[in-house]
Coordinates of C-alpha atoms and ligand atoms in Angstrom, one line a residue:
X706 CA 0.0 0.0 0.0
X707 CA 2.8 2.3 1.0
X708 CA 4.6 1.6 -2.3
X709 CA 1.3 2.3 -4.3
X710 CA 0.9 5.7 -2.6
X711 CA 4.5 6.5 -3.2
X712 CA 4.2 5.6 -6.8
X713 CA 1.1 7.7 -7.2
X714 CA 3.0 10.6 -5.5
X715 CA 6.0 10.2 -7.9
X716 CA 3.6 10.1 -10.9
X717 CA 1.8 13.2 -9.7
X718 CA 5.2 15.1 -9.3
X719 CA 6.4 13.9 -12.7
X720 CA 3.2 15.2 -14.4
X721 CA 3.3 18.5 -12.4
X722 CA 6.9 19.0 -13.4
X723 CA 6.5 17.6 -16.9
X724 CA 8.7 20.3 -18.5
X725 CA 11.4 20.1 -15.9
X726 CA 11.5 16.3 -16.2
X727 CA 11.8 16.6 -20.0
X728 CA 14.6 19.1 -19.6
X729 CA 16.4 16.7 -17.3
X730 CA 16.1 13.8 -19.7
X731 CA 17.6 15.9 -22.4
X732 CA 20.4 17.2 -20.2
X733 CA 21.2 13.7 -19.1
X734 CA 21.2 12.5 -22.7
X735 CA 23.6 15.3 -23.8
X736 CA 26.1 14.7 -21.0
X737 CA 25.9 10.9 -21.5
X738 CA 26.1 10.9 -25.2
X739 CA 28.9 8.3 -25.0
X740 CA 26.7 5.9 -23.0
X741 CA 23.9 6.1 -25.6
X742 CA 26.4 5.7 -28.4
X743 CA 27.7 2.6 -26.7
X744 CA 24.1 1.1 -26.8
X745 CA 24.4 1.1 -30.6
X746 CA 26.9 -1.7 -30.4
X747 CA 24.4 -4.1 -28.7
X748 CA 24.4 -6.9 -31.4
X749 CA 20.9 -8.1 -30.3
X750 CA 19.1 -4.8 -30.6
X751 CA 16.8 -4.5 -33.7
X752 CA 15.2 -1.1 -34.0
X753 CA 11.6 -0.9 -35.4
X754 CA 12.6 2.2 -37.5
X755 CA 16.0 3.6 -38.4
X756 CA 16.0 7.1 -40.0
X757 CA 18.9 8.4 -42.0
X758 CA 19.0 12.3 -42.1
X759 CA 18.1 14.8 -39.4
X760 CA 16.5 17.6 -41.4
X761 CA 12.8 18.5 -41.2
X762 CA 11.8 15.3 -43.0
X763 CA 13.9 12.9 -40.9
X764 CA 13.1 14.5 -37.6
X765 CA 9.4 14.6 -38.4
X766 CA 9.6 10.9 -39.2
X767 CA 11.4 10.2 -35.9
X768 CA 8.8 12.0 -33.9
X769 CA 6.0 10.3 -35.7
X770 CA 7.5 6.8 -35.2
X771 CA 8.4 7.3 -31.6
X772 CA 5.1 8.8 -30.7
X773 CA 3.4 5.7 -32.2
X774 CA 5.5 3.7 -29.7
X775 CA 8.1 2.3 -32.2
X776 CA 11.7 1.9 -31.1
X777 CA 13.3 4.6 -33.3
X778 CA 16.8 5.6 -34.1
X779 CA 17.7 8.8 -36.1
X780 CA 21.3 9.4 -37.4
X781 CA 22.4 12.7 -38.8
X782 CA 25.8 13.1 -40.4
X783 CA 26.3 16.7 -39.3
X784 CA 24.1 18.8 -37.0
X785 CA 20.3 18.7 -37.1
X786 CA 19.0 21.0 -39.9
X787 CA 22.6 21.6 -41.1
X788 CA 21.3 21.0 -44.7
X789 CA 18.3 22.7 -46.4
X790 CA 16.2 22.8 -43.2
X791 CA 18.0 25.8 -41.8
X792 CA 18.1 27.7 -45.1
X793 CA 14.4 28.1 -46.0
X794 CA 12.6 31.4 -46.5
X795 CA 11.1 30.8 -43.0
X796 CA 7.5 30.6 -44.4
X797 CA 4.9 28.2 -43.0
X798 CA 2.7 28.5 -46.1
X799 CA 0.4 26.8 -48.6
X800 CA 2.4 28.3 -51.4
X801 CA 0.5 31.1 -53.3
X802 CA 2.7 30.2 -56.3
X803 CA 1.4 26.7 -56.4
X804 CA -2.1 28.0 -56.4
X805 CA -1.3 30.0 -59.5
X806 CA 0.0 26.7 -61.0
X807 CA -3.4 25.1 -60.2
X808 CA -2.0 22.6 -57.7
X809 CA -5.0 22.9 -55.4
X810 CA -4.5 19.6 -53.5
X811 CA -0.9 20.6 -52.6
X812 CA -2.0 24.0 -51.4
X813 CA -4.9 22.7 -49.3
X814 CA -2.7 20.1 -47.7
X815 CA 0.1 22.6 -46.9
X816 CA -2.4 25.2 -45.5
X817 CA -3.8 22.5 -43.2
X818 CA -0.3 21.7 -42.0
X819 CA 0.5 25.4 -41.6
X820 CA -2.5 25.5 -39.1
X821 CA -1.2 22.5 -37.2
X822 CA 2.3 24.0 -37.1
X823 CA 1.0 27.2 -35.5
X824 CA -1.2 25.2 -33.0
X825 CA 1.6 22.8 -32.0
X826 CA 4.6 25.1 -32.1
X827 CA 3.2 28.5 -31.3
X828 CA 6.5 29.8 -29.8
X829 CA 8.2 29.5 -33.2
X830 CA 5.4 30.0 -35.8
X831 CA 3.5 33.2 -36.2
X832 CA 0.7 34.6 -38.3
X833 CA 2.3 37.3 -40.5
X834 CA 0.7 39.8 -42.9
X835 CA 2.1 39.9 -46.5
X836 CA 1.6 42.9 -48.7
X837 CA 1.5 42.5 -52.5
X838 CA 2.0 45.8 -54.3
X839 CA 0.3 46.1 -57.6
X840 CA 1.9 47.9 -60.5
X841 CA -0.8 46.9 -63.0
X842 CA -4.4 48.3 -62.9
X843 CA -5.9 44.8 -62.7
X844 CA -3.6 43.5 -59.9
X845 CA -5.7 44.6 -57.0
X846 CA -8.8 42.7 -58.0
X847 CA -6.9 39.7 -59.4
X848 CA -4.9 39.0 -56.3
X849 CA -7.7 39.8 -53.9
X850 CA -9.8 37.1 -55.6
X851 CA -6.9 34.6 -55.8
X852 CA -5.9 35.1 -52.2
X853 CA -9.5 34.8 -51.0
X854 CA -9.5 31.4 -52.6
X855 CA -6.2 30.7 -50.8
X856 CA -7.8 31.6 -47.4
X857 CA -10.9 29.5 -48.2
X858 CA -8.7 26.4 -48.9
X859 CA -7.3 26.7 -45.3
X860 CA -10.8 25.9 -43.9
X861 CA -11.1 26.1 -40.2
X862 CA -7.4 26.6 -39.8
X863 CA -7.4 29.9 -41.8
X864 CA -5.1 32.7 -40.7
X865 CA -7.4 35.6 -41.7
X866 CA -8.9 37.0 -44.9
X867 CA -7.1 38.8 -47.7
X868 CA -7.9 42.5 -48.2
X869 CA -7.6 45.0 -51.0
X870 CA -5.4 48.0 -50.2
X871 CA -5.4 51.4 -51.7
X872 CA -2.1 52.9 -52.9
X873 CA -2.1 55.2 -49.9
X874 CA -2.6 52.2 -47.5
X875 CA 0.3 50.2 -49.2
X876 CA 2.6 53.2 -48.6
X877 CA 1.4 53.6 -45.0
X878 CA 2.2 49.9 -44.4
X879 CA 5.5 49.8 -46.3
X880 CA 6.9 53.4 -46.4
X881 CA 10.0 52.4 -48.4
X882 CA 8.0 50.8 -51.2
X883 CA 8.7 52.1 -54.7
X884 CA 5.7 54.4 -55.4
X885 CA 6.3 55.0 -59.1
X886 CA 3.6 53.2 -61.1
X887 CA 2.0 51.8 -57.9
X888 CA -1.8 51.3 -58.3
X889 CA -2.9 49.4 -55.2
X890 CA -2.1 46.4 -53.1
X891 CA -3.5 43.3 -51.3
X892 CA -2.7 42.1 -47.8
X893 CA -3.0 38.4 -46.9
X894 CA -2.1 36.3 -43.9
X895 CA 0.5 33.4 -43.9
X896 CA 2.9 31.8 -41.5
X897 CA 6.4 32.6 -40.6
X898 CA 8.8 30.5 -38.4
X899 CA 12.3 29.8 -37.2
X900 CA 13.3 26.7 -39.2
X901 CA 16.4 25.2 -37.4
X902 CA 15.0 26.0 -33.9
X903 CA 11.9 24.1 -34.8
X904 CA 14.1 21.2 -36.0
X905 CA 16.0 21.2 -32.7
X906 CA 12.7 21.3 -30.8
X907 CA 11.3 18.4 -32.9
X908 CA 14.5 16.4 -32.0
X909 CA 13.8 17.2 -28.3
X910 CA 10.2 16.1 -28.6
X911 CA 11.3 12.9 -30.3
X912 CA 13.6 12.2 -27.4
X913 CA 10.8 12.8 -25.0
X914 CA 8.7 10.3 -26.9
X915 CA 11.4 7.7 -26.5
X916 CA 13.4 8.0 -29.7
X917 CA 17.2 8.0 -29.9
X918 CA 18.4 10.9 -32.1
X919 CA 22.1 11.5 -32.7
X920 CA 23.9 14.2 -34.6
X921 CA 27.4 13.7 -36.1
X922 CA 26.6 10.1 -37.2
X923 CA 27.1 9.3 -40.9
X924 CA 25.4 6.3 -42.5
X925 CA 28.0 5.1 -45.0
X926 CA 26.6 1.7 -45.9
X927 CA 23.4 -0.5 -45.7
X928 CA 23.1 -3.9 -44.2
X929 CA 21.1 -6.5 -46.1
X930 CA 19.9 -10.0 -45.2
X931 CA 20.7 -13.1 -47.3
X932 CA 17.6 -12.4 -49.6
X933 CA 18.9 -8.8 -50.3
X934 CA 16.3 -7.2 -48.1
X935 CA 17.4 -4.1 -46.1
X936 CA 18.2 -5.1 -42.5
X937 CA 20.0 -2.1 -41.1
X938 CA 22.8 0.5 -41.6
X939 CA 26.5 0.9 -41.0
X940 CA 27.2 4.3 -39.3
X941 CA 30.3 6.2 -38.5
X942 CA 30.5 8.2 -35.3
X943 CA 32.2 11.3 -36.7
X944 CA 33.4 12.4 -33.2
X945 CA 35.1 9.1 -32.2
X946 CA 35.8 7.6 -35.6
X947 CA 34.1 4.3 -34.5
X948 CA 31.8 2.5 -36.9
X949 CA 28.6 0.7 -35.8
X950 CA 26.4 -1.9 -37.4
X951 CA 22.8 -1.2 -36.4
X952 CA 19.9 -3.5 -37.3
X953 CA 16.4 -2.3 -38.1
X954 CA 13.1 -3.6 -39.4
X955 CA 12.4 -0.4 -41.6
X956 CA 15.1 1.9 -42.9
X957 CA 14.1 5.4 -44.0
X958 CA 16.3 7.5 -46.4
X959 CA 15.4 11.1 -45.4
X960 CA 18.6 12.7 -46.7
X961 CA 17.2 15.5 -48.9
X962 CA 19.5 16.3 -51.7
X963 CA 21.8 13.5 -50.6
X964 CA 19.0 10.8 -51.2
X965 CA 20.7 9.6 -54.4
X966 CA 23.9 8.9 -52.5
X967 CA 22.1 6.5 -50.1
X968 CA 20.2 5.0 -53.1
X969 CA 23.5 4.3 -54.7
X970 CA 24.5 2.3 -51.6
X971 CA 21.3 0.3 -52.1
X972 CA 21.7 -0.2 -55.8
X973 CA 24.8 1.1 -57.5
X974 CA 24.2 2.7 -60.9
X975 CA 20.6 3.7 -60.1
X976 CA 19.1 6.6 -62.1
X977 CA 19.1 9.8 -60.0
X978 CA 15.9 10.6 -58.3
X979 CA 16.7 14.2 -57.2
X980 CA 17.1 17.4 -59.1
X981 CA 18.6 19.9 -56.7
X982 CA 17.5 23.5 -57.1
X983 CA 19.4 26.2 -55.3
X984 CA 17.8 29.2 -53.6
X985 CA 19.6 32.0 -51.9
X986 CA 18.6 34.7 -49.5
X987 CA 20.2 38.1 -48.6
X988 CA 19.7 39.4 -45.1
X989 CA 19.5 43.2 -44.7
X990 CA 18.9 45.7 -42.0
X991 CA 15.3 46.6 -41.3
X992 CA 15.9 50.2 -42.5
X993 CA 15.5 48.9 -46.0
X994 CA 11.9 48.0 -45.2
X995 CA 10.8 49.3 -41.8
X996 CA 7.5 47.5 -41.5
X997 CA 5.7 44.8 -39.6
X998 CA 4.4 43.4 -42.8
X999 CA 6.3 41.1 -45.2
X1000 CA 6.5 42.0 -48.9
X1001 CA 5.6 39.5 -51.6
X1002 CA 6.4 40.1 -55.3
X1003 CA 4.3 37.5 -57.2
X1004 CA 6.1 37.9 -60.5
X1005 CA 9.6 39.3 -60.8
X1006 CA 11.4 40.2 -64.1
X1007 CA 12.0 36.5 -64.7
X1008 CA 8.7 35.2 -63.5
X1009 CA 9.7 34.1 -60.0
X1010 CA 8.2 35.0 -56.6
X1011 CA 10.3 37.1 -54.3
X1012 CA 9.8 37.7 -50.6
X1013 CA 11.2 40.3 -48.1
X1014 CA 10.3 38.9 -44.7
X1015 CA 11.0 40.5 -41.3
X1016 CA 12.7 37.9 -39.2
X1017 CA 14.3 38.4 -35.8
X1018 CA 14.5 42.2 -36.5
X1019 CA 16.3 41.7 -39.8
X1020 CA 14.9 41.5 -43.4
X1021 CA 15.3 38.2 -45.3
X1022 CA 15.1 38.7 -49.0
X1023 CA 14.8 35.8 -51.4
X1024 CA 14.7 33.5 -53.1
X1025 CA 16.1 32.1 -56.4
X1026 CA 15.4 28.8 -58.1
X1027 CA 18.5 27.7 -60.0
X1028 CA 18.9 24.0 -61.1
X1029 CA 22.4 22.8 -60.2
X1030 CA 24.3 19.6 -60.7
X1031 CA 26.4 19.3 -57.5
X1032 CA 25.1 19.0 -53.9
X1033 CA 26.8 20.0 -50.7
X1034 CA 26.1 20.9 -47.1
X1035 CA 27.4 24.4 -47.7
X1036 CA 26.2 25.4 -51.1
X1037 CA 27.6 28.7 -52.4
X1038 CA 25.5 31.5 -53.9
X1039 CA 26.1 32.2 -57.6
X1040 CA 27.0 35.7 -58.7
X1041 CA 23.9 35.8 -61.0
X1042 CA 21.6 34.9 -58.0
X1043 CA 23.1 37.7 -55.8
X1044 CA 22.8 40.2 -58.7
X1045 CA 19.1 39.1 -59.3
X1046 CA 18.1 39.7 -55.6
X1047 CA 19.9 43.0 -55.3
X1048 CA 18.4 44.2 -58.6
X1049 CA 14.9 43.1 -57.7
X1050 CA 15.1 44.6 -54.2
X1051 CA 16.3 47.9 -55.8
X1052 CA 13.3 47.8 -58.2
X1053 CA 10.7 47.5 -55.4
X1054 CA 12.3 49.4 -52.5
X1055 CA 13.4 53.1 -52.5
X1056 CA 16.7 52.4 -50.7
X1057 CA 18.9 50.3 -53.0
X1058 CA 20.9 47.7 -51.1
X1059 CA 24.7 47.6 -51.8
X1060 CA 26.9 44.6 -51.4
X1061 CA 28.3 45.9 -48.1
X1062 CA 24.8 46.2 -46.7
X1063 CA 24.3 42.4 -46.8
X1064 CA 24.5 41.2 -43.2
X1065 CA 24.4 37.6 -44.2
X1066 CA 23.7 35.5 -47.3
X1067 CA 22.7 31.8 -47.2
X1068 CA 22.1 29.3 -49.9
X1069 CA 20.0 26.1 -49.7
X1070 CA 19.1 23.2 -52.0
X1071 CA 15.6 22.0 -52.7
X1072 CA 15.4 18.2 -52.9
X1073 CA 13.0 18.2 -55.9
X1074 CA 11.9 15.0 -57.4
X1075 CA 13.5 14.9 -60.9
X1076 CA 10.9 14.9 -63.7
X1077 CA 10.9 11.8 -65.8
X1078 CA 10.6 13.8 -69.1
X1079 CA 14.1 15.4 -68.6
X1080 CA 12.6 18.9 -68.3
X1081 CA 15.0 21.5 -67.0
X1082 CA 12.5 24.0 -65.6
X1083 CA 12.5 23.7 -61.8
X1084 CA 9.5 26.0 -61.5
X1085 CA 7.5 23.3 -63.2
X1086 CA 8.6 20.4 -61.0
X1087 CA 5.9 19.4 -58.5
X1088 CA 6.7 20.4 -54.9
X1089 CA 4.6 17.5 -53.5
X1090 CA 6.5 14.8 -51.6
X1091 CA 7.1 11.3 -53.0
X1092 CA 7.8 8.1 -51.1
X1093 CA 9.7 5.4 -53.0
X1094 CA 10.2 1.8 -51.8
X1095 CA 13.2 0.2 -53.4
X1096 CA 13.3 -3.5 -54.2
X1097 CA 15.3 -4.1 -51.0
X1098 CA 12.7 -2.4 -48.9
X1099 CA 14.6 0.9 -48.4
X1100 CA 12.1 3.7 -48.0
X1101 CA 13.1 7.0 -49.5
X1102 CA 11.1 10.2 -48.8
X1103 CA 11.8 13.2 -51.0
X1104 CA 10.4 16.5 -52.2
X1105 CA 7.8 18.4 -50.1
X1106 CA 8.5 21.3 -48.0
X1107 CA 9.1 22.3 -44.4
X1108 CA 5.5 23.2 -43.9
X1109 CA 4.3 19.7 -44.7
X1110 CA 7.0 17.9 -42.6
X1111 CA 4.3 16.4 -40.3
X1112 CA 2.2 14.9 -43.1
X1113 CA 5.3 13.7 -44.9
X1114 CA 6.3 11.9 -41.7
X1115 CA 2.8 10.4 -41.3
X1116 CA 2.8 9.0 -44.8
X1117 CA 6.4 7.7 -44.4
X1118 CA 5.7 5.9 -41.2
X1119 CA 2.5 4.5 -42.6
X1120 CA 4.6 3.0 -45.3
X1121 CA 7.3 1.8 -42.8
X1122 CA 4.6 -0.1 -40.9
X1123 CA 3.8 -2.0 -44.1
X1124 CA 7.3 -2.5 -45.3
X1125 CA 8.8 -3.4 -41.9
X1126 CA 5.8 -5.5 -40.8
X1127 CA 5.2 -3.3 -37.8
X1128 CA 2.0 -3.2 -35.7
X1129 CA -0.5 -0.9 -37.3
X1130 CA -0.7 2.0 -34.8
X1131 CA -2.5 5.3 -35.5
X1132 CA -0.7 8.6 -36.0
X1133 CA -0.4 10.8 -32.9
X1134 CA 1.3 14.0 -34.1
X1135 CA -1.7 16.0 -35.2
X1136 CA -2.2 17.3 -31.6
X1137 CA 1.2 16.6 -30.2
X1138 CA 2.8 19.8 -28.8
X1139 CA 6.4 20.4 -29.9
X1140 CA 8.9 20.9 -27.1
X1141 CA 8.8 24.6 -25.8
X1142 CA 5.3 25.2 -27.2
X1143 CA 3.1 27.6 -25.3
X1144 CA -0.1 29.3 -26.4
X1145 CA 1.0 32.5 -24.5
X1146 CA 3.9 33.7 -26.5
X1147 CA 5.2 37.0 -25.2
X1148 CA 7.6 38.5 -27.8
X1149 CA 8.9 41.1 -25.4
X1150 CA 12.5 40.1 -26.0
X1151 CA 14.4 37.7 -28.3
X1152 CA 14.2 34.8 -25.8
X1153 CA 10.6 34.1 -26.7
X1154 CA 11.8 31.4 -29.1
X1155 CA 12.7 29.2 -26.1
X1156 CA 8.9 29.1 -25.2
X1157 CA 8.4 27.1 -22.0
X1158 CA 12.2 26.7 -21.6
X1159 CA 12.7 30.5 -21.2
X1160 CA 12.4 30.6 -17.4
X1161 CA 14.8 27.7 -17.0
X1162 CA 17.3 29.2 -19.3
X1163 CA 17.3 32.5 -17.4
X1164 CA 17.7 30.5 -14.1
X1165 CA 21.2 29.5 -15.4
X1166 CA 22.4 32.9 -14.1
X1167 CA 22.0 31.6 -10.5
X1168 CA 24.8 29.1 -11.4
X1169 CA 27.0 31.7 -12.9
X1170 CA 25.9 35.4 -13.0
X1171 CA 28.3 36.1 -16.0
X1172 CA 26.0 34.0 -18.2
X1173 CA 23.3 36.7 -17.9
X1174 CA 25.6 39.2 -19.6
X1175 CA 25.4 40.0 -23.3
X1176 CA 27.9 38.3 -25.5
X1177 CA 28.6 41.7 -27.1
X1178 CA 27.3 45.1 -26.1
X1179 CA 25.7 45.5 -29.6
X1180 CA 24.0 42.1 -29.5
X1181 CA 21.0 40.9 -27.6
X1182 CA 22.4 37.3 -27.1
X1183 CA 23.4 36.3 -23.6
X1184 CA 25.9 33.6 -22.4
X1185 CA 23.1 31.5 -20.9
X1186 CA 21.8 30.7 -24.5
X1187 CA 25.2 29.1 -25.3
X1188 CA 25.2 27.0 -22.1
X1189 CA 21.6 26.0 -22.8
X1190 CA 22.3 25.0 -26.4
X1191 CA 25.1 22.7 -25.2
X1192 CA 23.4 21.2 -22.2
X1193 CA 19.8 20.9 -23.6
X1194 CA 19.8 21.3 -27.3
X1195 CA 22.6 18.9 -28.4
X1196 CA 24.9 21.5 -29.8
X1197 CA 28.4 20.0 -30.2
X1198 CA 30.5 22.9 -31.6
X1199 CA 30.7 26.6 -32.3
X1200 CA 28.8 26.5 -35.6
X1201 CA 25.9 24.4 -34.1
X1202 CA 25.4 27.2 -31.6
X1203 CA 25.9 30.3 -33.8
X1204 CA 24.1 29.0 -36.9
X1205 CA 21.2 26.8 -35.7
X1206 CA 20.5 27.5 -32.0
X1207 CA 21.2 31.2 -31.8
X1208 CA 20.7 32.3 -35.4
X1209 CA 23.3 35.0 -35.5
X1210 CA 25.3 33.5 -38.5
X1211 CA 22.1 33.8 -40.6
X1212 CA 21.2 37.2 -39.3
X1213 CA 24.6 39.1 -39.0
X1214 CA 27.7 37.1 -40.0
X1215 CA 30.0 40.0 -38.9
X1216 CA 28.5 39.9 -35.4
X1217 CA 28.9 36.1 -35.5
X1218 CA 32.6 36.5 -36.2
X1219 CA 33.0 39.0 -33.4
X1220 CA 31.4 36.9 -30.7
X1221 CA 32.9 33.6 -31.9
X1222 CA 35.9 33.5 -29.4
X1223 CA 33.7 34.2 -26.4
X1224 CA 31.1 31.6 -27.4
X1225 CA 33.8 29.0 -28.2
X1226 CA 35.2 29.6 -24.7
X1227 CA 31.8 29.0 -23.1
X1228 CA 31.2 25.8 -25.1
X1229 CA 34.7 24.5 -24.3
X1230 CA 34.1 24.9 -20.6
X1231 CA 30.9 22.8 -20.9
X1232 CA 32.4 20.1 -23.1
X1233 CA 35.8 20.1 -21.3
X1234 CA 37.7 21.1 -24.4
X1235 CA 41.2 22.8 -24.4
X1236 CA 42.6 26.0 -25.9
X1237 CA 43.7 24.3 -29.1
X1238 CA 40.0 23.2 -29.7
X1239 CA 38.9 26.8 -29.1
X1240 CA 41.4 28.1 -31.6
X1241 CA 40.5 25.6 -34.2
X1242 CA 36.8 26.2 -33.8
X1243 CA 37.2 29.9 -34.1
X1244 CA 39.4 29.6 -37.2
X1245 CA 37.1 27.2 -39.0
X1246 CA 33.9 29.1 -38.0
X1247 CA 35.4 32.5 -39.1
X1248 CA 36.3 31.0 -42.5
X1249 CA 32.7 29.7 -42.9
X1250 CA 31.2 33.0 -41.8
X1251 CA 33.2 34.9 -44.4
X1252 CA 31.4 32.9 -47.1
X1253 CA 28.1 34.3 -45.7
X1254 CA 29.3 37.9 -46.5
X1255 CA 29.8 39.7 -49.8
X1256 CA 32.6 41.9 -48.5
X1257 CA 35.4 40.3 -46.4
X1258 CA 35.4 41.2 -42.7
X1259 CA 38.1 41.2 -40.0
X1260 CA 37.1 40.7 -36.3
X1261 CA 36.9 44.1 -34.5
X1262 CA 38.6 43.0 -31.3
Ligands
FAD959 C1 15.9 28.3 -50.7 C2 14.8 27.4 -50.1 C3 13.8 28.1 -49.5 C4 12.7 27.3 -48.9 N1 11.8 27.9 -48.3 C5 10.8 27.2 -47.7 C6 9.8 27.9 -46.9 O1 9.8 29.1 -46.8 N2 8.8 27.1 -46.4 C7 8.8 25.8 -46.6 O2 7.8 25.1 -46.1 N3 9.7 25.1 -47.2 C8 10.7 25.8 -47.8 N4 11.7 25.2 -48.4 C9 11.7 23.7 -48.5 C10 12.3 23.1 -47.2 O3 13.3 23.9 -46.7 C11 12.8 21.7 -47.5 O4 11.8 21.0 -48.2 C12 13.2 20.9 -46.3 O5 14.0 21.7 -45.4 C13 13.9 19.6 -46.7 O6 14.2 18.9 -45.5 P1 14.9 17.5 -45.6 O7 15.0 17.0 -44.2 O8 14.3 16.7 -46.6 O9 16.4 17.9 -46.2 P2 17.7 18.5 -45.3 O10 17.2 19.5 -44.4 O11 18.7 18.8 -46.3 O12 18.1 17.2 -44.4 C14 18.8 16.1 -45.0 C15 19.8 15.7 -43.9 O13 20.3 14.4 -44.2 C16 21.6 14.4 -43.8 N5 22.4 13.3 -44.4 C17 22.7 13.2 -45.7 N6 23.3 12.1 -45.9 C18 23.5 11.4 -44.7 C19 24.1 10.2 -44.3 N7 24.7 9.4 -45.2 N8 24.0 9.9 -43.0 C20 23.4 10.7 -42.1 N9 22.8 11.9 -42.5 C21 22.8 12.2 -43.8 C22 22.2 15.8 -44.1 O14 23.3 16.2 -43.4 C23 21.0 16.7 -43.9 O15 21.0 17.3 -42.6 C24 12.8 25.9 -49.0 C25 13.9 25.3 -49.6 C26 14.9 26.0 -50.2 C27 16.0 25.4 -50.8

């Protein structure tokens, strides 16, 4: 009886302190990474689901599988969201462009997912107004009707109705808009989010649901049984250099633009499935567009869509859509792409951006499914996702977009249940809150992105008061964010912290270069690294950050 009462009490405490308990689980996992890694060498362990790739697609699949109660392992060769998933335009959207292309099903599905994203990760996703300026007399009516249809497709999860704007109203909302030839405008509502922070929070939620997720683990081969069916993966721990053979009932290839590399491991010589398409963004100071609204140009000089979106007090302008042959984790912007964005921004904003005004520039690769007719036009390749099951049983998920990550995961795990002969269990992610989610988001300072973790992060100053100080007098970031990223968000190095936990590399690469030595010192103290490690980290990060700038920069101190 005593034990029963004690158990009930413990259960009550754990429910009451649910967030604290989750934080502790993650802290323990971070500090005991080696112990978890050692578990991978258990020769008898057979995972229900093994996922290769820790971008939006892979992490979504890990969360889906773990929340259905399947034993789940996710392996990411670099950091979570190091690939395309940290390099998006930061829109949780249905895709107005796809509506124009008549892809109603895709738009409806994405708008539904946009609504679920806002519901389940309100600390990172927000309802944003987008203004379309019209320089044609017919534009006002045309876009108001089109965007009303867009809103209707969202059904109950709509973000608000589109409205016609007079020329005066457009100028009031976006004072730096080019006024010459302006007739009118339309304002519509869509979603905006922080991509890599959402990826990290999905990884944390997956852990809380029982998954094992590891960054810096590269899958470099596949294991097959005597009949040639997929039976697991061979993975290299990048940190230790040790290779592990891991068995699984279903193996999912969620490696984005790297999908063909994994497919080659399965069947050498296989025809490529992916057609990478590069998109770049330039980040500018808000003085170029001091507005709470985002700007959407539906048809630029070459028929593309261009956005200028306020994001963490900076303006993200993009993107491009350039078919490319090579793929890498750090794709480089092409000169013609940079020119195109600068020229187009100049066309629509009164203050023309110069190369020195670019605070950061990042490029990403869309993992588009290659068309079978050999067409070169990436605009015309469908953005819907595709799940392909190889003869061996390897499941590859490709295409899609960040906004639809949850539905992509649902479809993939439904497939894994069939392929891996797993018990049929229903999806649970529609109402599953993402780690940190809170309905009461107070955006009073930049720490709102931590959601329910904010208070615990600020409590770190009780351990060391210096952690409450700013990393640089000009920056808002504080030392506690670095400690938090290492202890609770699985950051392993300087780039993980400055690029994907605190987004300073993407927002202001010069600032990132300036604070790098201090941040590396904080990380080193947590991970017990020496001065040589700090020096090495600062040097390689500085080199990387230079490639995010258009004009070379030297650290100010
Ligand atoms: C320029 C641009 C703008 C975009 N804007 C938006 C937007 O605003 N809204 C939206 O909804 N979508 C947007 N998208 C689409 C969206 O970003 C992508 O669809 C999504 O991020 C793809 O995620 P992924 O997980 O499939 O790929 P990735 O994020 O690339 O993840 C794949 C991961 O697999 C890992 N990997 C590869 N090989 C191995 C291996 N052998 N072992 C272990 N790991 C491996 C890689 O390191 C990588 O982290 C945009 C895309 C681009 C390019």
